Amino acid sequence: MTKPQSSSAGISRRKFIQYSSLAVGSGIVAACSNGSSTQSSVDLGENPIKVGVMYSTTGTIAIVEKSLQDATFLAIEQINTGTGPWEGNGEGIGGRKIQKVVVNPDSNWDLYNQMSKRLIEEDKVVCILGCYTSASRKSVLPVFEDKDAILYYPVYYEGNECSSNVFYTGAAPNQQITDSIPYCHKNFGSKGFFIGSDYIYPKESNRIAKAELEKIGGKVVGDEYAALGTTEFITIINKIKAAKPDFVLSNLVGDSIPAFYRQFKDAGITSDKIPIMAYPTTEEEIQAMGPEYSSGHYTSFNYFQTVDTPENKLFVKQFQEMFGGNRVTNGVMEAAYLQTFFMAQAMKKVFDEGGELNTGTIREATRGQEFNAPQGRVKIDPENYHTYLYSRIGKWKEDGQAEIVFSTDAAVKPIAWSQTLYKGRTCVHPTPDTRVDPTVETGKDLEPKYLS
């Protein structure tokens, strides 16, 4: 597997000036260095398909978003060379290779909004792969809905959203929160202390998790939030000590994760006394903090590097061949990887049926796509545009890898709305999608369903 060229390799002067101006206008110069078109290491041939790739490789969220970009680059390389999961389909999609147009929003929500406009209006990409935080997704959502463009979004999130312009390939609340809270209640105790970074995802996710805990008879003994990027947690840790919870539910993100785990242990709190159950803490953050700080704590996710499937063994091997043997894989990277194949399969379907690529054809062709992902077989739900995913819980070991202590037998049907807070509310997009409000109030309990 050949390595991709650096982002700067394909910068045209015009593009450089465009994104430099955009970044400086927002008071951020660092973003401009990666605001450019990026060419693949392979010959793109005639009439390549322009796809936007929008992840931050600088700023407080870069610790994880760079890994999403890497996983996306691996998938695009495999599609363009007809290798990996794309073997047997030839090089590219219907003979046309993907030209990735890469931007770096520098962990700045305003830049996500502005760069998505540029990608759609000026670069004329057919769709965009990107965003990590819910704050960035919320920042760009009005752009995609106004321009009627498609975003493939690869991150677990708080749910309570259903757009005709977004395909959600990370976990919905019922694929991450719904199993993890009963697990904590059963194995650790009834008292939970909730922490998170101070923006929409941690607050909404914790609101759902707290409701799930109280529904089964548990008690919330603390609820604290820290500004995004905070690395000082002594005050919150003292509050945790005073509250004496049975477990901590953490929705800290980015650079705050390593800092919190280190200070938690340095304060004398070990995992056998107060275990941490987290959603955003993955192999990537654990490698950054040192596994001695996470050992014995837990994460609820759809994918771990230790998932035992042939597809995952190949994914890990090929990723490390491309980016280095010391690199780890994690859940959001896997979602970024699998969604690129959802996109490619949808484009192939459009071409096979004699169509042309535009928002309408890509949207309809993406509905119902299935893929043998590293985590197992997954599927885009054709009604709500979220993804059937496995639910798993991992206990972190001393080597920084997870022992999977809970897993569903098959991918779980996604439910966009928390059923604890919004009983019976669901989402059904019409066919073809006319972009009307897809919200449906059934008033009934929705039974769990699995991919058969």
Short mmCIF file of C-alpha atoms in Angstrom, two decimals:
data_model
loop_
_atom_site.label_atom_id
_atom_site.label_comp_id
_atom_site.label_asym_id
_atom_site.label_seq_id
_atom_site.Cartn_x
_atom_site.Cartn_y
_atom_site.Cartn_z
CA MET A 1 0.00 0.00 0.00
CA THR A 2 1.48 3.32 -1.01
CA LYS A 3 1.42 6.31 1.27
CA PRO A 4 -0.68 9.35 0.31
CA GLN A 5 1.10 12.52 -0.59
CA SER A 6 1.06 15.31 1.94
CA SER A 7 -1.91 17.67 1.85
CA SER A 8 0.19 20.48 0.59
CA ALA A 9 1.24 18.55 -2.48
CA GLY A 10 -1.79 19.56 -4.49
CA ILE A 11 -2.34 23.13 -3.33
CA SER A 12 -3.06 25.47 -6.15
CA ARG A 13 -2.27 29.12 -5.58
CA ARG A 14 -5.92 30.02 -6.07
CA LYS A 15 -7.12 27.48 -3.49
CA PHE A 16 -4.41 28.51 -1.05
CA ILE A 17 -5.49 32.13 -1.24
CA GLN A 18 -9.17 31.18 -0.87
CA TYR A 19 -8.74 29.16 2.29
CA SER A 20 -6.04 31.43 3.72
CA SER A 21 -8.45 34.33 3.41
CA LEU A 22 -11.21 32.29 4.99
CA ALA A 23 -9.04 31.25 7.91
CA VAL A 24 -7.57 34.68 8.56
CA GLY A 25 -11.07 36.14 8.47
CA SER A 26 -11.88 33.87 11.40
CA GLY A 27 -8.73 34.71 13.22
CA ILE A 28 -7.18 31.32 12.58
CA VAL A 29 -4.20 31.06 10.32
CA ALA A 30 -3.28 27.45 11.05
CA ALA A 31 -6.23 26.05 9.11
CA CYS A 32 -5.10 27.46 5.81
CA SER A 33 -2.14 25.17 5.49
CA ASN A 34 -4.38 22.21 4.82
CA GLY A 35 -7.19 24.02 3.02
CA SER A 36 -6.47 22.47 -0.33
CA SER A 37 -7.24 19.84 -2.88
CA THR A 38 -5.23 16.69 -2.24
CA GLN A 39 -4.26 14.35 -5.01
CA SER A 40 -4.02 10.61 -4.53
CA SER A 41 -0.75 8.80 -5.04
CA VAL A 42 -2.43 7.06 -8.01
CA ASP A 43 -3.21 8.54 -11.41
CA LEU A 44 -6.79 9.82 -11.19
CA GLY A 45 -7.37 9.57 -14.93
CA GLU A 46 -10.20 11.32 -16.74
CA ASN A 47 -13.17 12.94 -15.00
CA PRO A 48 -12.51 11.95 -11.36
CA ILE A 49 -15.32 12.20 -8.81
CA LYS A 50 -14.70 15.12 -6.44
CA VAL A 51 -15.47 14.25 -2.81
CA GLY A 52 -14.92 16.61 0.14
CA VAL A 53 -12.98 15.37 3.19
CA MET A 54 -13.47 17.69 6.19
CA TYR A 55 -11.69 16.78 9.42
CA SER A 56 -9.56 18.91 11.76
CA THR A 57 -5.90 18.01 11.84
CA THR A 58 -5.04 20.92 14.12
CA GLY A 59 -6.67 22.24 17.30
CA THR A 60 -8.07 20.55 20.37
CA ILE A 61 -10.01 17.83 18.47
CA ALA A 62 -7.13 16.90 16.17
CA ILE A 63 -6.17 14.04 18.51
CA VAL A 64 -9.09 12.06 17.07
CA GLU A 65 -10.09 13.78 13.81
CA LYS A 66 -6.69 13.15 12.22
CA SER A 67 -7.36 9.44 12.69
CA LEU A 68 -10.73 9.76 10.92
CA GLN A 69 -9.03 11.44 8.01
CA ASP A 70 -6.44 8.65 7.84
CA ALA A 71 -9.12 5.94 7.78
CA THR A 72 -10.95 7.83 5.03
CA PHE A 73 -7.75 8.11 3.00
CA LEU A 74 -7.20 4.35 3.33
CA ALA A 75 -10.70 3.60 2.02
CA ILE A 76 -10.34 6.02 -0.90
CA GLU A 77 -6.95 4.54 -1.78
CA GLN A 78 -8.46 1.05 -1.80
CA ILE A 79 -11.40 2.17 -3.95
CA ASN A 80 -9.12 3.93 -6.43
CA THR A 81 -6.79 0.91 -6.70
CA GLY A 82 -9.44 -1.82 -6.57
CA THR A 83 -7.95 -3.37 -3.44
CA GLY A 84 -9.13 -4.27 0.07
CA PRO A 85 -12.94 -4.55 0.30
CA TRP A 86 -13.19 -2.98 -3.17
CA GLU A 87 -11.31 -5.85 -4.83
CA GLY A 88 -13.30 -7.18 -7.78
CA ASN A 89 -14.86 -3.81 -8.60
CA GLY A 90 -11.97 -2.52 -10.68
CA GLU A 91 -10.11 0.70 -10.09
CA GLY A 92 -12.41 3.54 -9.06
CA ILE A 93 -16.18 3.61 -9.38
CA GLY A 94 -17.49 2.78 -12.82
CA GLY A 95 -14.02 3.59 -14.13
CA ARG A 96 -13.86 6.99 -12.40
CA LYS A 97 -11.53 7.50 -9.46
CA ILE A 98 -12.17 9.63 -6.39
CA GLN A 99 -10.45 13.00 -6.14
CA LYS A 100 -10.46 14.00 -2.49
CA VAL A 101 -10.75 17.70 -1.74
CA VAL A 102 -9.34 18.07 1.76
CA VAL A 103 -9.95 20.93 4.20
CA ASN A 104 -8.86 21.43 7.81
CA PRO A 105 -11.35 23.44 9.93
CA ASP A 106 -8.84 23.66 12.82
CA SER A 107 -11.38 22.48 15.45
CA ASN A 108 -13.28 25.73 14.89
CA TRP A 109 -17.06 25.34 14.44
CA ASP A 110 -17.38 28.50 12.32
CA LEU A 111 -14.74 27.19 9.91
CA TYR A 112 -16.67 23.94 9.42
CA ASN A 113 -19.62 26.02 8.26
CA GLN A 114 -17.56 28.21 5.95
CA MET A 115 -15.47 25.38 4.52
CA SER A 116 -18.52 23.23 3.80
CA LYS A 117 -19.97 26.13 1.77
CA ARG A 118 -16.73 26.41 -0.16
CA LEU A 119 -16.60 22.70 -0.87
CA ILE A 120 -20.17 22.68 -2.18
CA GLU A 121 -20.33 25.99 -4.03
CA GLU A 122 -16.80 26.45 -5.38
CA ASP A 123 -15.13 23.04 -5.42
CA LYS A 124 -18.39 21.41 -6.63
CA VAL A 125 -17.87 18.21 -4.67
CA VAL A 126 -20.68 15.64 -5.05
CA CYS A 127 -20.77 14.92 -1.30
CA ILE A 128 -18.68 15.39 1.86
CA LEU A 129 -17.22 12.94 4.39
CA GLY A 130 -16.55 14.67 7.67
CA CYS A 131 -17.17 16.34 11.03
CA TYR A 132 -16.59 14.81 14.48
CA THR A 133 -18.28 16.78 17.24
CA SER A 134 -21.99 17.48 17.28
CA ALA A 135 -21.10 21.15 17.49
CA SER A 136 -19.43 20.93 14.08
CA ARG A 137 -22.33 18.89 12.65
CA LYS A 138 -24.85 21.42 13.95
CA SER A 139 -22.71 24.19 12.46
CA VAL A 140 -22.81 22.72 8.95
CA LEU A 141 -26.32 21.22 8.98
CA PRO A 142 -28.04 24.45 7.76
CA VAL A 143 -25.54 24.61 4.89
CA PHE A 144 -26.24 21.05 3.73
CA GLU A 145 -30.01 21.49 4.06
CA ASP A 146 -30.02 24.87 2.31
CA LYS A 147 -27.79 23.67 -0.56
CA ASP A 148 -29.42 20.20 -0.61
CA ALA A 149 -26.05 18.45 -0.34
CA ILE A 150 -25.06 15.15 1.30
CA LEU A 151 -22.90 14.74 4.44
CA TYR A 152 -21.70 11.32 5.59
CA TYR A 153 -21.17 11.75 9.37
CA PRO A 154 -19.13 8.98 11.08
CA VAL A 155 -19.54 9.65 14.79
CA TYR A 156 -21.69 8.37 17.67
CA TYR A 157 -23.95 11.18 18.73
CA GLU A 158 -26.82 12.23 20.98
CA GLY A 159 -29.53 11.43 18.42
CA ASN A 160 -32.74 13.45 18.35
CA GLU A 161 -32.07 14.47 14.76
CA CYS A 162 -33.07 13.11 11.36
CA SER A 163 -32.08 15.04 8.23
CA SER A 164 -32.57 14.22 4.56
CA ASN A 165 -29.07 15.55 3.99
CA VAL A 166 -27.08 13.48 6.50
CA PHE A 167 -26.24 9.77 6.65
CA TYR A 168 -25.30 8.94 10.25
CA THR A 169 -22.82 6.05 10.40
CA GLY A 170 -21.87 6.29 14.10
CA ALA A 171 -23.94 5.04 17.01
CA ALA A 172 -27.41 6.33 17.82
CA PRO A 173 -28.30 6.44 21.55
CA ASN A 174 -29.92 2.96 21.50
CA GLN A 175 -26.66 1.46 20.17
CA GLN A 176 -24.39 2.85 22.91
CA ILE A 177 -26.23 4.34 25.89
CA THR A 178 -29.11 1.89 26.17
CA ASP A 179 -26.86 -1.09 26.98
CA SER A 180 -24.10 0.68 28.90
CA ILE A 181 -26.24 2.20 31.67
CA PRO A 182 -27.90 -1.11 32.69
CA TYR A 183 -24.40 -2.68 32.58
CA CYS A 184 -23.10 -0.05 35.02
CA HIS A 185 -26.14 -0.42 37.29
CA LYS A 186 -25.81 -4.20 37.40
CA ASN A 187 -22.02 -4.49 37.74
CA PHE A 188 -20.93 -1.34 39.59
CA GLY A 189 -23.90 -0.03 41.56
CA SER A 190 -26.79 2.41 41.37
CA LYS A 191 -25.04 5.76 41.92
CA GLY A 192 -23.63 7.49 38.84
CA PHE A 193 -21.58 10.70 38.50
CA PHE A 194 -21.79 12.26 35.03
CA ILE A 195 -19.11 14.45 33.45
CA GLY A 196 -18.51 15.84 29.97
CA SER A 197 -17.13 18.59 27.81
CA ASP A 198 -19.33 21.66 27.70
CA TYR A 199 -21.18 21.48 24.39
CA ILE A 200 -24.23 19.81 22.90
CA TYR A 201 -23.15 16.15 22.54
CA PRO A 202 -21.93 15.50 26.11
CA LYS A 203 -24.86 17.38 27.64
CA GLU A 204 -27.54 15.72 25.52
CA SER A 205 -25.90 12.29 25.76
CA ASN A 206 -25.66 12.60 29.54
CA ARG A 207 -29.29 13.81 29.69
CA ILE A 208 -30.32 10.56 28.00
CA ALA A 209 -27.98 8.45 30.15
CA LYS A 210 -29.24 10.03 33.38
CA ALA A 211 -32.84 9.34 32.35
CA GLU A 212 -31.91 5.73 31.54
CA LEU A 213 -30.30 5.33 34.97
CA GLU A 214 -33.24 6.81 36.87
CA LYS A 215 -35.66 4.66 34.87
CA ILE A 216 -34.06 1.50 36.28
CA GLY A 217 -33.89 2.80 39.85
CA GLY A 218 -30.43 4.40 39.87
CA LYS A 219 -29.44 7.79 41.26
CA VAL A 220 -27.51 10.68 39.74
CA VAL A 221 -25.06 12.00 42.37
CA GLY A 222 -23.18 14.50 40.20
CA ASP A 223 -23.27 16.24 36.82
CA GLU A 224 -20.30 18.40 35.82
CA TYR A 225 -19.03 19.94 32.56
CA ALA A 226 -15.67 21.40 31.58
CA ALA A 227 -14.91 23.83 28.76
CA LEU A 228 -13.76 22.09 25.58
CA GLY A 229 -10.01 21.58 25.73
CA THR A 230 -9.80 21.86 29.52
CA THR A 231 -6.90 19.89 31.03
CA GLU A 232 -7.38 20.82 34.69
CA PHE A 233 -9.78 18.50 36.57
CA ILE A 234 -8.81 18.69 40.24
CA THR A 235 -12.02 20.54 41.20
CA ILE A 236 -14.27 18.01 39.45
CA ILE A 237 -12.28 15.08 40.85
CA ASN A 238 -12.72 16.47 44.38
CA LYS A 239 -16.48 16.63 43.74
CA ILE A 240 -16.41 13.00 42.60
CA LYS A 241 -14.61 11.99 45.78
CA ALA A 242 -17.18 13.82 47.91
CA ALA A 243 -20.17 12.31 46.05
CA LYS A 244 -18.85 8.71 46.39
CA PRO A 245 -20.45 7.34 43.21
CA ASP A 246 -20.40 3.68 42.18
CA PHE A 247 -19.23 4.72 38.71
CA VAL A 248 -18.37 7.77 36.58
CA LEU A 249 -19.95 8.22 33.15
CA SER A 250 -17.54 10.31 31.06
CA ASN A 251 -18.33 12.22 27.89
CA LEU A 252 -15.16 14.28 27.88
CA VAL A 253 -13.65 14.66 24.39
CA GLY A 254 -10.34 15.57 22.77
CA ASP A 255 -7.34 16.63 24.83
CA SER A 256 -9.44 16.56 28.03
CA ILE A 257 -9.58 12.75 28.02
CA PRO A 258 -5.90 11.96 28.71
CA ALA A 259 -5.71 14.78 31.27
CA PHE A 260 -8.74 13.54 33.22
CA TYR A 261 -7.67 9.89 33.36
CA ARG A 262 -4.16 10.80 34.51
CA GLN A 263 -5.38 13.15 37.24
CA PHE A 264 -8.07 10.65 38.29
CA LYS A 265 -5.41 8.01 38.98
CA ASP A 266 -2.95 10.51 40.45
CA ALA A 267 -5.70 11.45 42.94
CA GLY A 268 -5.63 7.88 44.21
CA ILE A 269 -8.88 6.72 42.57
CA THR A 270 -8.41 3.35 40.89
CA SER A 271 -10.75 1.47 38.58
CA ASP A 272 -11.61 -1.10 41.25
CA LYS A 273 -12.87 1.73 43.50
CA ILE A 274 -14.72 3.91 40.97
CA PRO A 275 -14.72 2.60 37.38
CA ILE A 276 -15.17 5.02 34.50
CA MET A 277 -17.62 4.11 31.73
CA ALA A 278 -16.91 6.33 28.70
CA TYR A 279 -18.15 6.77 25.16
CA PRO A 280 -15.45 8.96 23.51
CA THR A 281 -12.45 7.18 25.10
CA THR A 282 -10.93 4.84 22.50
CA GLU A 283 -7.66 3.14 21.62
CA GLU A 284 -6.39 6.43 20.18
CA GLU A 285 -6.83 8.44 23.38
CA ILE A 286 -5.50 5.57 25.50
CA GLN A 287 -2.35 5.39 23.41
CA ALA A 288 -1.95 9.14 23.97
CA MET A 289 -2.44 8.99 27.74
CA GLY A 290 -0.62 5.70 28.42
CA PRO A 291 -2.59 2.48 29.08
CA GLU A 292 -1.64 2.42 32.76
CA TYR A 293 -4.18 5.22 33.31
CA SER A 294 -7.11 3.48 31.60
CA SER A 295 -6.55 -0.12 32.74
CA GLY A 296 -9.70 -1.53 34.36
CA HIS A 297 -12.00 1.23 33.05
CA TYR A 298 -14.66 0.72 30.37
CA THR A 299 -15.87 2.10 27.03
CA SER A 300 -19.15 1.43 25.24
CA PHE A 301 -18.64 1.37 21.47
CA ASN A 302 -19.60 -0.52 18.33
CA TYR A 303 -16.03 -1.45 17.39
CA PHE A 304 -12.76 -2.21 19.16
CA GLN A 305 -9.44 -3.12 17.58
CA THR A 306 -9.77 -6.53 19.24
CA VAL A 307 -13.02 -7.45 17.41
CA ASP A 308 -12.38 -10.93 16.04
CA THR A 309 -13.50 -10.87 12.39
CA PRO A 310 -11.48 -11.56 9.21
CA GLU A 311 -12.49 -8.11 7.93
CA ASN A 312 -11.07 -6.45 11.05
CA LYS A 313 -7.77 -8.33 10.88
CA LEU A 314 -7.34 -7.03 7.31
CA PHE A 315 -8.45 -3.51 8.26
CA VAL A 316 -5.89 -3.28 11.09
CA LYS A 317 -3.14 -4.80 8.93
CA GLN A 318 -3.80 -2.51 5.95
CA PHE A 319 -4.15 0.60 8.11
CA GLN A 320 -0.85 -0.07 9.86
CA GLU A 321 0.87 -0.80 6.53
CA MET A 322 -0.25 2.61 5.27
CA PHE A 323 0.26 4.73 8.40
CA GLY A 324 2.73 2.83 10.60
CA GLY A 325 2.84 -0.29 12.73
CA ASN A 326 2.53 1.69 15.95
CA ARG A 327 -0.87 3.10 15.01
CA VAL A 328 -4.08 1.80 16.59
CA THR A 329 -7.59 1.64 15.15
CA ASN A 330 -10.76 2.71 16.94
CA GLY A 331 -14.52 2.99 16.57
CA VAL A 332 -14.79 6.37 14.89
CA MET A 333 -12.03 5.45 12.46
CA GLU A 334 -13.90 2.30 11.55
CA ALA A 335 -17.07 4.33 10.97
CA ALA A 336 -15.16 6.79 8.77
CA TYR A 337 -13.80 3.81 6.85
CA LEU A 338 -17.08 1.95 6.38
CA GLN A 339 -19.06 5.05 5.39
CA THR A 340 -16.64 5.69 2.52
CA PHE A 341 -17.59 2.28 1.14
CA PHE A 342 -21.29 3.03 1.66
CA MET A 343 -20.71 6.13 -0.47
CA ALA A 344 -18.77 4.22 -3.14
CA GLN A 345 -21.36 1.44 -3.32
CA ALA A 346 -24.12 4.03 -3.72
CA MET A 347 -22.23 5.75 -6.54
CA LYS A 348 -21.64 2.39 -8.24
CA LYS A 349 -25.36 1.66 -8.02
CA VAL A 350 -26.16 5.01 -9.68
CA PHE A 351 -23.75 4.26 -12.53
CA ASP A 352 -24.95 0.65 -12.89
CA GLU A 353 -28.51 1.96 -13.34
CA GLY A 354 -27.37 4.48 -15.96
CA GLY A 355 -27.75 7.55 -13.75
CA GLU A 356 -25.58 10.55 -13.01
CA LEU A 357 -24.18 11.60 -9.66
CA ASN A 358 -26.14 14.29 -7.88
CA THR A 359 -27.61 14.71 -4.42
CA GLY A 360 -30.89 13.01 -5.31
CA THR A 361 -29.38 9.93 -6.91
CA ILE A 362 -26.68 9.49 -4.24
CA ARG A 363 -29.25 9.87 -1.44
CA GLU A 364 -31.63 7.26 -2.86
CA ALA A 365 -28.78 4.86 -3.71
CA THR A 366 -27.26 5.09 -0.22
CA ARG A 367 -30.50 3.98 1.46
CA GLY A 368 -30.30 0.30 2.40
CA GLN A 369 -26.62 -0.18 1.51
CA GLU A 370 -24.96 -3.08 3.36
CA PHE A 371 -21.24 -3.65 3.98
CA ASN A 372 -19.08 -6.32 5.62
CA ALA A 373 -17.35 -3.90 7.97
CA PRO A 374 -14.53 -4.70 10.42
CA GLN A 375 -17.11 -4.80 13.26
CA GLY A 376 -19.40 -7.18 11.30
CA ARG A 377 -22.18 -6.74 8.73
CA VAL A 378 -23.77 -3.27 8.88
CA LYS A 379 -26.51 -1.51 6.94
CA ILE A 380 -27.86 1.97 6.31
CA ASP A 381 -31.46 1.98 7.55
CA PRO A 382 -33.46 3.01 4.46
CA GLU A 383 -36.07 4.81 6.59
CA ASN A 384 -34.03 6.94 9.01
CA TYR A 385 -30.56 7.15 7.35
CA HIS A 386 -28.80 5.92 10.51
CA THR A 387 -26.78 2.69 10.53
CA TYR A 388 -27.38 -0.79 11.91
CA LEU A 389 -24.35 -1.27 14.24
CA TYR A 390 -23.23 -3.73 16.91
CA SER A 391 -23.40 -2.68 20.56
CA ARG A 392 -20.31 -3.61 22.56
CA ILE A 393 -18.65 -2.81 25.90
CA GLY A 394 -14.88 -3.16 26.34
CA LYS A 395 -12.80 -3.30 29.53
CA TRP A 396 -9.38 -1.73 28.96
CA LYS A 397 -6.35 -3.93 29.62
CA GLU A 398 -2.80 -2.99 30.55
CA ASP A 399 -1.72 -3.17 26.89
CA GLY A 400 -4.22 -0.48 25.85
CA GLN A 401 -6.53 -2.91 24.09
CA ALA A 402 -10.06 -3.86 25.08
CA GLU A 403 -11.42 -7.12 26.45
CA ILE A 404 -14.93 -7.20 25.01
CA VAL A 405 -17.22 -8.04 27.95
CA PHE A 406 -20.55 -7.44 26.20
CA SER A 407 -21.67 -7.68 22.57
CA THR A 408 -24.92 -8.08 20.69
CA ASP A 409 -25.08 -11.03 18.31
CA ALA A 410 -25.94 -8.85 15.32
CA ALA A 411 -26.10 -5.20 14.33
CA VAL A 412 -28.85 -3.28 16.13
CA LYS A 413 -31.47 -1.29 14.20
CA PRO A 414 -30.83 2.41 14.90
CA ILE A 415 -33.47 4.57 16.53
CA ALA A 416 -32.81 8.25 16.01
CA TRP A 417 -34.72 9.40 19.08
CA SER A 418 -34.12 8.42 22.70
CA GLN A 419 -37.07 6.25 23.62
CA THR A 420 -36.68 7.08 27.30
CA LEU A 421 -37.20 10.79 26.62
CA TYR A 422 -39.39 10.57 23.50
CA LYS A 423 -41.44 7.38 23.72
CA GLY A 424 -42.59 6.13 20.34
CA ARG A 425 -40.97 8.92 18.32
CA THR A 426 -39.27 7.67 15.20
CA CYS A 427 -38.14 8.85 11.78
CA VAL A 428 -39.32 7.68 8.36
CA HIS A 429 -38.15 9.41 5.20
CA PRO A 430 -40.54 8.92 2.24
CA THR A 431 -39.41 7.14 -0.94
CA PRO A 432 -38.31 9.04 -2.92
CA ASP A 433 -37.22 11.49 -0.28
CA THR A 434 -39.15 14.74 -0.78
CA ARG A 435 -37.41 16.33 2.24
CA VAL A 436 -40.58 16.69 4.26
CA ASP A 437 -40.42 16.38 8.06
CA PRO A 438 -39.81 12.63 8.65
CA THR A 439 -40.79 12.62 12.34
CA VAL A 440 -43.45 10.04 13.23
CA GLU A 441 -45.13 9.81 16.66
CA THR A 442 -46.27 6.22 17.25
CA GLY A 443 -46.97 6.58 20.97
CA LYS A 444 -45.80 2.99 21.40
CA ASP A 445 -42.70 1.26 22.78
CA LEU A 446 -40.36 0.44 19.89
CA GLU A 447 -39.10 -3.12 20.12
CA PRO A 448 -35.37 -3.73 19.49
CA LYS A 449 -34.66 -5.12 16.02
CA TYR A 450 -31.48 -6.62 14.57
CA LEU A 451 -29.91 -7.04 11.13
CA SER A 452 -30.69 -10.54 9.97
#
